[in-house]
Coordinates of C-alpha atoms and ligand atoms in Angstrom, one line a residue:
X214 CA 0.0 0.0 0.0
X215 CA 1.4 3.3 -1.0
X216 CA 4.5 3.6 -3.3
X217 CA 7.7 5.4 -2.5
X218 CA 10.3 6.6 -5.1
X219 CA 13.3 8.7 -5.2
X220 CA 15.9 10.1 -7.6
X221 CA 19.3 11.8 -7.4
X222 CA 21.5 12.4 -10.4
X223 CA 22.1 14.7 -13.4
X224 CA 18.6 14.4 -14.9
X225 CA 15.5 16.4 -14.0
X226 CA 14.1 14.5 -11.0
X227 CA 10.3 15.2 -11.5
X228 CA 9.8 13.2 -14.8
X229 CA 11.9 10.4 -13.4
X230 CA 9.8 10.3 -10.2
X231 CA 6.7 10.4 -12.3
X232 CA 7.7 7.4 -14.4
X233 CA 8.7 5.5 -11.3
X234 CA 5.4 6.3 -9.7
X235 CA 3.5 5.1 -12.8
X236 CA 5.0 1.6 -12.1
X237 CA 3.8 1.8 -8.4
X238 CA 0.3 3.1 -9.1
X239 CA -0.9 -0.4 -8.3
X240 CA 0.0 0.2 -4.7
X241 CA -2.5 3.0 -4.2
X242 CA -3.9 5.8 -6.4
X243 CA -5.9 8.2 -4.3
X244 CA -3.4 11.0 -4.4
X245 CA 0.3 11.5 -5.3
X246 CA 3.1 14.0 -4.7
X247 CA 6.8 14.8 -5.0
X248 CA 9.2 16.8 -2.8
X249 CA 12.2 18.2 -4.8
X250 CA 15.1 20.4 -3.8
X251 CA 15.5 23.2 -6.3
X252 CA 17.9 26.1 -6.0
X253 CA 18.5 25.1 -2.4
X254 CA 14.8 25.2 -1.6
X255 CA 12.6 22.3 -0.7
X256 CA 9.3 22.4 -2.6
X257 CA 6.3 20.1 -2.7
X258 CA 3.9 19.4 -5.5
X259 CA 1.0 17.2 -4.6
X260 CA -2.6 16.5 -5.6
X261 CA -5.5 14.3 -4.7
X262 CA -6.7 11.9 -7.3
X263 CA -4.9 9.8 -10.0
X264 CA -1.3 10.4 -11.0
X265 CA -2.4 12.5 -14.0
X266 CA -3.3 15.3 -11.6
X267 CA 0.3 15.4 -10.3
X268 CA 1.6 15.1 -13.8
X269 CA -0.4 18.3 -14.7
X270 CA 1.1 20.1 -11.8
X271 CA 4.6 19.1 -12.8
X272 CA 4.0 20.1 -16.4
X273 CA 2.7 23.5 -15.3
X274 CA 5.5 24.1 -12.8
X275 CA 8.4 22.6 -14.9
X276 CA 10.6 21.9 -12.0
X277 CA 14.4 21.5 -12.9
X278 CA 15.5 20.0 -9.6
X279 CA 17.7 16.9 -9.9
X280 CA 16.9 15.4 -6.5
X281 CA 13.6 14.4 -5.0
X282 CA 11.2 11.8 -3.5
X283 CA 7.7 10.9 -4.5
X284 CA 4.7 9.0 -3.3
X285 CA 1.5 7.4 -4.5
X286 CA -1.1 6.9 -1.7
X287 CA -3.7 4.5 -0.5
X288 CA -5.2 6.4 2.5
X289 CA -5.0 4.9 5.9
X290 CA -5.2 8.0 8.2
X291 CA -7.0 10.9 6.8
X292 CA -9.3 11.2 3.7
X293 CA -7.6 11.3 0.3
X294 CA -7.2 15.0 -0.3
X295 CA -4.5 17.4 -1.1
X296 CA -3.4 18.1 2.5
X297 CA -3.2 14.4 3.4
X298 CA -1.3 13.6 0.2
X299 CA 2.5 12.9 0.8
X300 CA 5.1 14.2 1.1
X301 CA 4.7 15.8 4.6
X302 CA 7.0 18.5 6.0
X303 CA 8.4 19.5 9.4
X304 CA 7.5 23.0 10.8
X305 CA 10.6 24.6 9.3
X306 CA 9.6 23.2 5.9
X307 CA 13.1 21.8 5.3
X308 CA 12.6 18.1 5.8
X309 CA 10.2 16.1 3.6
X310 CA 9.0 12.5 4.3
X311 CA 7.0 9.9 2.2
X312 CA 5.7 7.0 4.0
X313 CA 4.3 3.5 3.4
X314 CA 2.8 1.7 6.4
X315 CA 1.3 2.7 9.7
X316 CA 2.9 4.4 12.7
X317 CA 0.9 2.7 15.5
X318 CA 1.9 5.2 18.2
X319 CA 1.4 8.4 16.2
X320 CA -1.3 9.8 18.4
X321 CA 0.9 10.0 21.5
X322 CA 3.8 11.3 19.5
X323 CA 1.5 13.9 17.9
X324 CA 0.2 15.0 21.3
X325 CA 3.8 15.4 22.6
X326 CA 5.0 17.3 19.4
X327 CA 2.0 19.7 19.6
X328 CA 2.9 20.5 23.2
X329 CA 6.4 21.2 22.0
X330 CA 5.0 23.7 19.5
X331 CA 4.8 21.7 16.3
X332 CA 2.0 22.8 14.0
X333 CA 0.3 19.9 12.0
X334 CA -1.2 20.4 8.6
X335 CA -2.6 16.9 7.9
X336 CA -4.6 14.1 9.5
X337 CA -1.9 11.5 8.7
X338 CA 0.2 9.4 10.9
X339 CA 3.2 10.3 8.7
X340 CA 3.6 13.9 9.7
X341 CA 4.9 13.1 13.1
X342 CA 8.0 11.5 11.4
X343 CA 8.9 14.8 9.7
X344 CA 8.7 16.7 13.0
X345 CA 10.6 14.1 14.9
X346 CA 13.4 14.0 12.5
X347 CA 13.5 17.8 12.5
X348 CA 13.6 17.9 16.3
X349 CA 16.4 15.4 16.5
X350 CA 18.3 17.1 13.7
X351 CA 18.2 20.5 15.7
X352 CA 20.0 18.6 18.5
X353 CA 22.4 16.4 16.4
X354 CA 23.0 18.5 13.3
X355 CA 23.4 15.1 11.5
X356 CA 20.6 13.5 9.5
X357 CA 21.7 9.9 10.0
X358 CA 21.9 10.4 13.7
X359 CA 18.5 12.2 13.7
X360 CA 17.0 9.3 11.8
X361 CA 18.5 6.7 14.2
X362 CA 16.9 8.6 17.2
X363 CA 13.5 8.9 15.4
X364 CA 13.1 5.2 14.5
X365 CA 13.7 4.4 18.1
X366 CA 10.4 6.3 18.8
X367 CA 8.3 4.8 16.1
X368 CA 6.1 1.7 16.5
X369 CA 4.6 -0.2 13.6
X370 CA 5.6 -1.4 10.1
X371 CA 6.8 1.2 7.7
X372 CA 9.0 2.2 4.9
X373 CA 10.1 5.9 4.5
X374 CA 11.9 8.2 2.0
X375 CA 13.4 11.4 3.4
X376 CA 15.1 14.5 1.9
X377 CA 16.4 17.5 3.7
X378 CA 17.0 20.9 2.1
X379 CA 20.3 21.2 4.2
X380 CA 21.6 18.0 2.5
X381 CA 20.5 18.2 -1.2
X382 CA 23.0 15.6 -2.2
X383 CA 21.4 12.8 -0.2
X384 CA 18.2 10.7 0.1
X385 CA 17.5 8.7 3.1
X386 CA 15.4 5.5 3.0
X387 CA 14.3 3.5 6.0
X388 CA 12.8 0.0 6.0
X389 CA 11.0 -1.6 8.9
X390 CA 9.0 -4.7 7.7
X391 CA 8.5 -3.5 4.1
X392 CA 10.4 -3.5 0.8
X393 CA 12.6 -0.8 -0.6
X394 CA 15.2 -1.1 -3.3
X395 CA 17.9 1.3 -4.3
X396 CA 18.8 1.3 -8.0
X397 CA 22.3 2.1 -8.8
X398 CA 22.9 3.9 -12.2
X399 CA 25.8 5.7 -13.8
X400 CA 26.4 8.6 -11.5
X401 CA 22.8 8.5 -10.5
X402 CA 20.6 6.6 -7.9
X403 CA 17.0 5.6 -7.6
X404 CA 14.7 4.6 -4.8
X405 CA 11.5 2.6 -5.1
X406 CA 9.2 0.4 -3.0
X407 CA 9.3 -2.2 -5.9
X408 CA 12.5 -2.9 -7.9
X409 CA 10.2 -3.0 -10.9
X410 CA 10.0 0.8 -10.9
X411 CA 13.8 1.3 -11.1
X412 CA 14.3 -1.5 -13.7
X413 CA 13.5 1.0 -16.4
X414 CA 16.8 2.8 -15.5
X415 CA 19.1 0.1 -14.1
X416 CA 19.1 -3.5 -13.4
X417 CA 21.6 -3.1 -10.5
X418 CA 19.8 -2.9 -7.1
X419 CA 20.5 -3.1 -3.4
X420 CA 17.5 -4.2 -1.3
X421 CA 17.0 -2.9 2.2
X422 CA 16.4 -5.6 4.7
X423 CA 14.4 -5.2 7.9
X424 CA 15.4 -2.4 10.3
X425 CA 17.8 -0.8 7.9
X426 CA 18.6 2.8 6.8
X427 CA 20.1 3.7 3.5
X428 CA 22.0 6.9 2.8
X429 CA 21.9 7.4 -1.0
X430 CA 24.1 9.5 -3.0
X431 CA 24.8 9.7 -6.8
X432 CA 27.8 7.5 -6.2
X433 CA 26.0 4.7 -4.4
X434 CA 24.5 3.7 -1.1
X435 CA 25.6 3.1 2.4
X436 CA 23.4 0.8 4.7
X437 CA 23.1 0.9 8.5
X438 CA 21.2 -1.2 10.8
X439 CA 18.9 0.6 13.3
X440 CA 21.5 0.2 15.9
X441 CA 23.9 2.3 13.8
X442 CA 26.2 -0.5 12.6
X443 CA 27.2 -0.2 8.9
X444 CA 25.9 -3.2 6.8
X445 CA 27.7 -4.3 3.7
X446 CA 25.6 -5.8 0.9
X447 CA 26.5 -6.3 -2.8
X448 CA 24.1 -5.2 -5.4
X449 CA 22.2 -7.9 -7.3
X450 CA 21.2 -8.0 -11.0
X451 CA 17.5 -7.8 -11.9
X452 CA 16.0 -9.6 -15.0
X453 CA 17.9 -8.3 -18.0
X454 CA 14.6 -7.6 -19.8
X455 CA 12.7 -4.6 -18.2
X456 CA 9.0 -5.5 -17.8
X457 CA 6.9 -4.3 -20.7
X458 CA 3.7 -2.8 -19.4
X459 CA 1.2 -2.2 -22.1
X460 CA -2.3 -3.2 -23.0
X461 CA -1.4 -5.0 -26.1
X462 CA -4.4 -3.7 -28.0
X463 CA -6.9 -4.6 -25.4
X464 CA -9.2 -1.9 -23.9
X465 CA -8.0 -2.7 -20.4
X466 CA -5.2 -4.6 -18.6
X467 CA -7.8 -6.7 -17.0
X468 CA -9.1 -8.1 -20.3
X469 CA -5.6 -8.6 -21.6
X470 CA -4.7 -10.5 -18.4
X471 CA -7.8 -12.7 -18.7
X472 CA -6.7 -13.5 -22.2
X473 CA -3.1 -14.3 -21.0
X474 CA -4.2 -17.2 -18.9
X475 CA -3.7 -20.1 -21.3
X476 CA -0.1 -18.8 -21.9
X477 CA 0.5 -18.2 -18.2
X478 CA -0.6 -21.8 -17.4
X479 CA 1.7 -23.2 -20.1
X480 CA 4.5 -21.2 -18.7
X481 CA 4.0 -22.4 -15.1
X482 CA 3.5 -26.0 -16.2
X483 CA 6.6 -25.9 -18.5
X484 CA 8.7 -24.8 -15.6
X485 CA 7.8 -27.4 -13.1
X486 CA 6.4 -30.2 -15.1
X487 CA 9.1 -31.5 -17.6
X488 CA 7.2 -34.5 -18.8
X489 CA 4.1 -36.5 -17.6
X490 CA 6.3 -39.5 -16.8
X491 CA 8.8 -37.4 -14.8
X492 CA 8.2 -36.2 -11.2
X493 CA 7.0 -32.7 -10.6
X494 CA 10.2 -30.7 -9.7
X495 CA 10.3 -27.3 -8.0
X496 CA 14.0 -27.0 -8.4
X497 CA 13.9 -24.5 -11.2
X498 CA 15.8 -25.6 -14.4
X499 CA 15.9 -21.9 -15.4
X500 CA 16.7 -18.9 -13.1
X501 CA 14.2 -16.1 -12.5
X502 CA 16.0 -13.8 -14.9
X503 CA 15.4 -16.3 -17.6
X504 CA 19.0 -17.5 -18.0
X505 CA 20.5 -20.8 -17.2
X506 CA 22.1 -20.9 -13.7
X507 CA 25.6 -19.5 -13.7
X508 CA 28.5 -19.5 -11.2
X509 CA 27.9 -15.8 -10.9
X510 CA 26.9 -15.2 -7.3
X511 CA 25.3 -11.8 -8.2
X512 CA 23.3 -13.1 -11.1
X513 CA 22.1 -16.1 -9.1
X514 CA 21.2 -14.0 -6.0
X515 CA 17.4 -14.2 -6.8
X516 CA 17.6 -17.9 -7.4
X517 CA 18.7 -18.8 -4.0
X518 CA 15.3 -18.6 -2.5
X519 CA 13.8 -20.3 -5.5
X520 CA 12.3 -23.7 -5.5
X521 CA 11.3 -26.3 -2.8
X522 CA 14.3 -27.5 -0.8
X523 CA 12.5 -29.9 1.6
X524 CA 14.3 -33.3 1.8
X525 CA 12.2 -36.5 1.1
X526 CA 12.4 -37.3 4.9
X527 CA 10.9 -33.8 5.7
X528 CA 8.1 -34.2 3.1
X529 CA 7.2 -37.6 4.5
X530 CA 7.2 -36.2 8.0
X531 CA 4.7 -33.5 7.3
X532 CA 1.5 -34.4 9.2
X533 CA -0.5 -31.2 8.6
X534 CA -0.6 -28.2 6.3
X535 CA -1.6 -24.7 7.2
X536 CA -2.3 -22.3 4.4
X537 CA -2.5 -18.5 5.0
X538 CA -3.7 -16.0 2.4
X539 CA -6.0 -13.1 1.6
X540 CA -8.7 -12.3 -1.0
X541 CA -8.3 -14.0 -4.2
X542 CA -5.3 -15.9 -3.0
X543 CA -7.4 -17.2 -0.1
X544 CA -9.9 -18.5 -2.6
X545 CA -7.2 -20.3 -4.5
X546 CA -5.9 -21.8 -1.2
X547 CA -9.4 -23.2 -0.5
X548 CA -9.2 -25.1 -3.7
X549 CA -5.6 -26.0 -2.8
X550 CA -6.8 -27.6 0.5
X551 CA -9.2 -30.0 -1.4
X552 CA -6.5 -30.9 -4.0
X553 CA -3.8 -31.7 -1.4
X554 CA -6.2 -33.6 0.9
X555 CA -7.6 -35.7 -2.0
X556 CA -4.1 -36.5 -3.5
X557 CA -2.0 -36.8 -0.3
X558 CA -4.4 -37.6 2.5
X559 CA -2.8 -34.8 4.7
X560 CA -5.2 -32.5 6.6
X561 CA -5.0 -29.0 5.3
X562 CA -6.3 -25.9 7.2
X563 CA -6.8 -22.6 5.3
X564 CA -7.1 -19.3 7.2
X565 CA -7.6 -15.8 6.1
X566 CA -4.2 -14.4 7.1
X567 CA -5.5 -11.5 9.0
X568 CA -7.6 -13.9 11.1
X569 CA -4.5 -15.6 12.4
X570 CA -3.7 -12.5 14.5
X571 CA -4.3 -12.6 18.2
X572 CA -4.8 -16.4 18.4
X573 CA -2.6 -19.5 18.6
X574 CA -1.7 -20.9 15.1
X575 CA -1.9 -24.6 15.3
X576 CA 1.5 -25.4 13.7
X577 CA 4.7 -27.1 14.9
X578 CA 7.8 -28.8 13.6
X579 CA 5.8 -31.3 11.5
X580 CA 3.6 -28.7 9.9
X581 CA 4.1 -27.1 6.5
X582 CA 2.8 -23.5 6.4
X583 CA 2.1 -22.2 2.9
X584 CA 1.7 -18.4 2.3
X585 CA 0.0 -17.6 -1.0
X586 CA 0.3 -14.1 -2.3
X587 CA 0.7 -12.8 -5.9
X588 CA 2.5 -9.7 -4.7
X589 CA 4.4 -11.3 -1.9
X590 CA 3.9 -8.1 0.0
X591 CA 0.6 -8.5 1.7
X592 CA 1.2 -7.6 5.4
X593 CA -1.4 -10.0 6.8
X594 CA 0.0 -12.9 5.0
X595 CA 3.6 -12.1 5.8
X596 CA 2.8 -11.7 9.5
X597 CA 1.1 -15.1 9.6
X598 CA 4.0 -16.8 7.9
X599 CA 6.5 -15.1 10.3
X600 CA 4.4 -16.4 13.3
X601 CA 4.3 -19.9 11.8
X602 CA 8.2 -19.8 11.4
X603 CA 8.6 -18.8 15.0
X604 CA 6.6 -21.9 16.0
X605 CA 9.0 -24.1 14.1
X606 CA 6.8 -24.9 11.1
X607 CA 8.4 -25.5 7.7
X608 CA 7.4 -22.7 5.4
X609 CA 6.7 -22.3 1.7
X610 CA 5.6 -19.3 -0.4
X611 CA 3.5 -19.3 -3.6
X612 CA 4.0 -15.9 -5.4
X613 CA 4.3 -14.2 -8.7
X614 CA 7.1 -12.0 -7.4
X615 CA 10.5 -13.7 -6.8
X616 CA 11.9 -10.3 -5.7
X617 CA 9.2 -9.9 -3.0
X618 CA 9.4 -9.8 0.8
X619 CA 7.7 -13.2 0.9
X620 CA 10.6 -14.6 -1.2
X621 CA 13.1 -13.3 1.4
X622 CA 11.4 -14.8 4.4
X623 CA 10.9 -18.4 3.3
X624 CA 13.4 -20.9 2.0
X625 CA 10.9 -22.6 -0.2
X626 CA 9.2 -20.7 -3.0
X627 CA 7.0 -21.6 -6.0
X628 CA 7.0 -18.8 -8.4
X629 CA 4.0 -18.5 -10.8
X630 CA 5.0 -17.5 -14.3
X631 CA 2.4 -14.7 -14.9
X632 CA 4.5 -11.7 -15.7
X633 CA 3.4 -8.5 -14.1
X634 CA -0.4 -8.4 -13.3
X635 CA -1.3 -4.7 -13.7
X636 CA -5.1 -4.8 -13.1
X637 CA -5.9 -4.5 -9.5
X638 CA -8.3 -7.4 -9.7
X639 CA -6.4 -10.7 -9.8
X640 CA -7.3 -13.0 -12.7
X641 CA -4.2 -14.7 -14.3
X642 CA -2.4 -14.9 -10.9
X643 CA -5.5 -16.8 -9.4
X644 CA -5.3 -19.4 -12.2
X645 CA -1.5 -19.7 -11.7
X646 CA -1.9 -20.1 -8.0
X647 CA -4.5 -22.9 -8.6
X648 CA -2.0 -24.5 -11.0
X649 CA 0.8 -24.3 -8.3
X650 CA -1.5 -26.2 -5.9
X651 CA -2.2 -28.9 -8.4
X652 CA 1.5 -29.2 -9.0
X653 CA 2.3 -29.1 -5.3
X654 CA -0.4 -31.7 -4.6
X655 CA 1.1 -34.1 -7.2
X656 CA 4.6 -33.3 -5.9
X657 CA 3.8 -34.2 -2.4
X658 CA 1.8 -37.2 -3.3
X659 CA 4.7 -38.6 -5.5
X660 CA 7.2 -38.0 -2.7
X661 CA 5.0 -39.6 -0.1
X662 CA 4.0 -42.5 -2.3
X663 CA 0.3 -41.6 -2.0
X664 CA -0.4 -42.0 -5.8
X665 CA 0.7 -44.5 -8.3
X666 CA 3.0 -43.7 -11.2
X667 CA 0.0 -44.2 -13.5
X668 CA -2.2 -41.9 -11.5
X669 CA 0.5 -39.2 -11.6
X670 CA 1.0 -39.5 -15.3
X671 CA -2.8 -39.2 -15.8
X672 CA -3.0 -36.1 -13.5
X673 CA -0.1 -34.4 -15.3
X674 CA -1.6 -35.2 -18.8
X675 CA -4.9 -33.7 -17.7
X676 CA -3.2 -30.7 -16.3
X677 CA -1.3 -30.2 -19.6
X678 CA -4.6 -30.2 -21.5
X679 CA -6.1 -27.3 -19.6
X680 CA -4.6 -24.3 -21.5
X681 CA -6.3 -25.5 -24.8
X682 CA -9.6 -25.7 -22.9
X683 CA -9.1 -22.2 -21.6
X684 CA -8.6 -21.0 -25.2
X685 CA -12.0 -22.6 -26.1
X686 CA -13.7 -20.5 -23.3
X687 CA -11.9 -17.3 -24.4
X688 CA -13.1 -17.9 -28.0
X689 CA -16.7 -17.5 -26.7
X690 CA -16.0 -14.1 -25.2
X691 CA -18.6 -12.3 -27.2
X692 CA -21.2 -14.8 -26.3
X693 CA -20.4 -14.4 -22.6
X694 CA -20.5 -10.7 -23.0
X695 CA -24.0 -10.7 -24.5
X696 CA -25.2 -13.0 -21.8
X697 CA -23.7 -11.1 -19.0
X698 CA -25.0 -7.7 -19.9
X699 CA -28.6 -8.9 -19.3
X700 CA -27.7 -8.8 -15.7
X701 CA -25.9 -5.4 -15.6
X702 CA -28.8 -3.7 -13.7
X703 CA -28.8 -6.1 -10.8
X704 CA -28.2 -4.7 -7.3
X705 CA -27.4 -8.0 -5.6
X706 CA -26.0 -11.2 -7.1
X707 CA -25.6 -14.5 -5.3
X708 CA -23.0 -17.0 -6.4
X709 CA -23.2 -20.7 -5.3
X710 CA -21.1 -23.8 -5.8
X711 CA -20.1 -27.0 -3.9
X712 CA -16.8 -28.8 -3.2
X713 CA -14.0 -27.7 -5.5
X714 CA -16.2 -25.0 -6.9
X715 CA -17.5 -23.4 -3.6
X716 CA -14.2 -21.3 -3.7
X717 CA -15.1 -20.5 -7.4
X718 CA -18.4 -19.1 -6.2
X719 CA -16.5 -17.0 -3.7
X720 CA -14.1 -15.7 -6.3
X721 CA -16.9 -15.0 -8.8
X722 CA -18.6 -12.9 -6.2
X723 CA -15.4 -11.0 -5.3
X724 CA -14.7 -10.3 -8.9
X725 CA -18.1 -8.9 -9.6
X726 CA -18.2 -6.7 -6.6
X727 CA -14.7 -5.2 -6.8
X728 CA -15.1 -4.5 -10.5
X729 CA -18.7 -3.4 -10.9
X730 CA -19.5 -2.3 -7.2
X731 CA -22.6 -4.5 -7.5
X732 CA -23.1 -6.2 -4.1
X733 CA -22.4 -9.9 -4.6
X734 CA -22.0 -12.8 -2.1
X735 CA -20.6 -16.3 -2.6
X736 CA -22.1 -19.3 -0.7
X737 CA -21.6 -23.0 -0.4
X738 CA -24.6 -24.1 -2.4
X739 CA -25.9 -26.3 0.5
X740 CA -25.8 -23.3 2.8
X741 CA -28.3 -21.3 0.7
X742 CA -31.2 -22.8 2.6
X743 CA -29.7 -21.9 5.9
X744 CA -30.4 -18.3 5.6
X745 CA -29.2 -16.6 2.4
X746 CA -32.2 -17.9 0.5
X747 CA -34.2 -15.1 2.3
X748 CA -32.7 -12.5 0.0
X749 CA -33.8 -14.2 -3.2
X750 CA -36.6 -12.9 -5.4
X751 CA -37.1 -12.2 -9.1
X752 CA -34.7 -9.3 -9.1
X753 CA -31.7 -11.4 -7.8
X754 CA -29.6 -13.3 -10.2
X755 CA -28.1 -16.5 -8.8
X756 CA -25.0 -17.8 -10.5
X757 CA -24.5 -21.6 -10.0
X758 CA -21.3 -23.3 -10.7
X759 CA -22.1 -26.8 -11.6
X760 CA -20.0 -29.5 -13.3
X761 CA -20.6 -33.3 -13.6
X762 CA -19.2 -35.2 -10.8
X763 CA -19.6 -36.0 -7.1
X764 CA -21.7 -33.0 -6.2
X765 CA -23.6 -32.4 -9.4
X766 CA -27.0 -33.7 -8.3
X767 CA -26.9 -31.9 -5.0
X768 CA -25.8 -28.6 -6.5
X769 CA -28.7 -29.0 -9.0
X770 CA -31.2 -29.4 -6.1
X771 CA -29.8 -26.2 -4.5
X772 CA -30.2 -24.3 -7.8
X773 CA -33.8 -25.7 -8.0
X774 CA -34.4 -24.2 -4.5
X775 CA -33.4 -20.8 -5.9
X776 CA -35.5 -21.2 -9.0
X777 CA -38.5 -22.0 -6.8
X778 CA -38.0 -18.5 -5.4
X779 CA -38.1 -16.9 -8.9
X780 CA -34.5 -16.0 -8.8
X781 CA -32.8 -15.2 -12.2
X782 CA -30.9 -18.4 -13.0
X783 CA -27.4 -18.4 -14.4
X784 CA -25.1 -21.4 -14.6
X785 CA -21.5 -22.0 -15.4
X786 CA -21.9 -25.5 -16.7
X787 CA -20.2 -27.9 -19.1
X788 CA -21.4 -27.9 -22.8
X789 CA -23.9 -30.5 -23.6
X790 CA -25.5 -30.4 -20.2
X791 CA -29.1 -30.8 -21.0
X792 CA -30.3 -30.7 -17.4
X793 CA -28.5 -27.3 -17.0
X794 CA -30.1 -26.0 -20.2
X795 CA -33.5 -26.8 -18.7
X796 CA -32.9 -25.5 -15.3
X797 CA -31.1 -22.1 -16.0
X798 CA -32.1 -19.0 -17.9
X799 CA -28.6 -18.4 -19.0
X800 CA -25.8 -21.0 -19.3
X801 CA -22.2 -19.8 -19.6
X802 CA -20.7 -22.9 -20.9
X803 CA -17.2 -24.3 -20.5
X804 CA -15.7 -27.4 -22.3
X805 CA -16.3 -30.8 -20.7
X806 CA -13.6 -31.3 -17.9
X807 CA -12.9 -33.6 -15.0
X808 CA -14.5 -32.3 -11.9
X809 CA -11.1 -32.3 -10.2
X810 CA -9.6 -29.8 -12.6
X811 CA -12.8 -27.8 -13.2
X812 CA -11.9 -24.8 -11.0
X813 CA -9.2 -23.9 -13.6
X814 CA -12.0 -23.4 -16.1
X815 CA -15.2 -22.4 -14.2
X816 CA -13.8 -19.1 -12.9
X817 CA -13.1 -17.8 -16.4
X818 CA -16.7 -17.0 -17.5
X819 CA -17.2 -15.2 -14.2
X820 CA -14.1 -13.1 -14.7
X821 CA -15.4 -12.1 -18.2
X822 CA -18.9 -11.5 -16.9
X823 CA -17.6 -9.2 -14.1
X824 CA -15.4 -7.4 -16.6
X825 CA -18.1 -6.8 -19.2
X826 CA -20.7 -5.6 -16.6
X827 CA -18.1 -3.3 -15.0
X828 CA -17.0 -1.9 -18.4
X829 CA -20.7 -1.5 -19.5
X830 CA -21.4 0.4 -16.2
X831 CA -18.4 2.7 -17.0
X832 CA -16.4 1.6 -13.9
X833 CA -12.6 2.1 -13.6
X834 CA -11.9 -1.5 -14.5
X835 CA -8.2 -1.6 -13.9
X836 CA -8.2 0.6 -10.8
X837 CA -11.5 0.1 -8.9
X838 CA -12.2 2.7 -6.2
X839 CA -10.8 2.3 -2.7
X840 CA -8.5 -0.7 -3.6
X841 CA -4.8 -1.2 -4.1
X842 CA -3.0 -4.1 -5.6
X843 CA -0.4 -4.6 -2.9
X844 CA -2.0 -4.4 0.6
X845 CA 0.9 -3.7 2.9
X846 CA -0.9 -2.6 6.0
X847 CA -2.5 -5.0 8.5
Ligands
LIG1133 C1 -8.4 -9.7 -5.7 O1 -8.8 -9.3 -7.0 C2 -7.8 -8.6 -5.0 N1 -6.7 -7.9 -5.8 C3 -7.3 -9.0 -3.6 O2 -8.3 -9.7 -3.0 C4 -6.0 -9.7 -3.5 O3 -6.1 -11.1 -4.0 C5 -5.5 -9.8 -2.0 O4 -5.4 -8.5 -1.6 C6 -4.3 -10.6 -1.8 O5 -3.2 -10.1 -2.5 P1 -1.9 -10.9 -2.7 O6 -2.2 -12.0 -3.5 O7 -0.9 -9.9 -3.3 O8 -1.4 -11.3 -1.3

């Protein structure tokens, strides 16, 4: 949540900061700002709303400064307006701070600072930091010392960028439980919450670890632990190809990303599934930067945390799996539980990561805790994994970002091969997380001898067939569009499913509400009669996910119960299903598929339905209101 950037070098800072911020807009987009030091004076440009508003300010003011910091905000304290937009200044207007995270004790600090005569201009928790650094600087006359003293007073998880008018040749960056990267160019340096934002300028980065402060100059960076000790860390090389972020001819990133799903699946499968007769392998045969592993320590730095490094003994000793995740990743994990339980006969518990706070996690030395997060930066998920680690559990991450915080805190990592997902609503990363669970289930089952070689081969062949089936659904996009728009005026939509497709119903509801702002709820189909059925009438569409298999008949009965209440009946069902054709007003059909793999297909018509309704209603499809792609506060 919130993106921090910085630049120091020979070029004009504002355009560089803007282009870095563009890459971080996914972290929040309710306001943005920059602080630059021009002709010895600190000045701030900031504006509520999307980055375009800040861009206009910069275009009008034409700043020529060559040093500055910037910020894109997702509001935590204080409404999204100009005053609460970052950067925030101290009383002397010589120190500027940009901040990601929450200062938990800001109220007591603010009270103290007000008593000491500081005037506050915003409702944010951030402003106390600028005042504190300023107070300490008055005493110490040294920015680093002032920052060391300040962090001693702050409670919470945060990342900061700081500039001082008195030290225009330096930027300071502070990391406490978040991610910050310093990019090292030729006589210029960059700062960003996500290395992706500096990759357009340099592929040489130094990452700040927990409780570290960076002093950045054009020549490079010096790192210090919070206790003042200098830390030496060599830069690492990023992927040699900068990420290309464009819509590829699609109207929105979301639609492009939905269409990328067959490719994404092929890429993830190609990486871990060499051949149906060979065991699934999570030791990557290519490095994250796309090159074969080399002896170069720098180049392989990212690869170190890559893959699953559990021994056969350890895999056999696991007697329980705990999964933690949020939002869409949580829904993928609910499917993952059923896959692993079915294939491996190991009990799997799935928790919404934020719900693990304040209670005892039931994990120990024979538990494997899996954290699932496309961004690898979700604070709730990271905290839950850290807690599991403390309790002695083995840990494993499933993420789309091998350069994320999650990758740093677990020795075992499955990386989904999605490329960057720009749209705030997750689509291709959901499918890739599901795929990772299928692969992980087969991997664990093979290692534990829970399935025969024949069964394993069949599962892998079936999995390999999925991308082609996905293409068949996407080819019907127009049909799905026409069918979906009939329901665009709904105020409430109910999604139901059973078994492996209960999570699909939850995900369908989440997609519709976050994209179109139509209220939608997902239920286990059998639960409908235990209360939710009260909301049904002829104005409420009910979307039923129904595929042939163990729960087909019972799901159909639950749909009939909705039909008897005059609900508008929509199904996601397999082609050729005559019963579905008779029961439902609208059928969004998918190719015939084994029930076990059906979640990989059933979600796609729902993604498209949500997209088409949201676009028809004129919603901001790629950046829905109030949301952020990376949720870095608890
Ligand atoms: C889904 O469309 C949302 N973007 C959201 O629920 C998301 O899945 C959740 O915030 C978790 O994010 P993560 O996968 O990056 O941890």
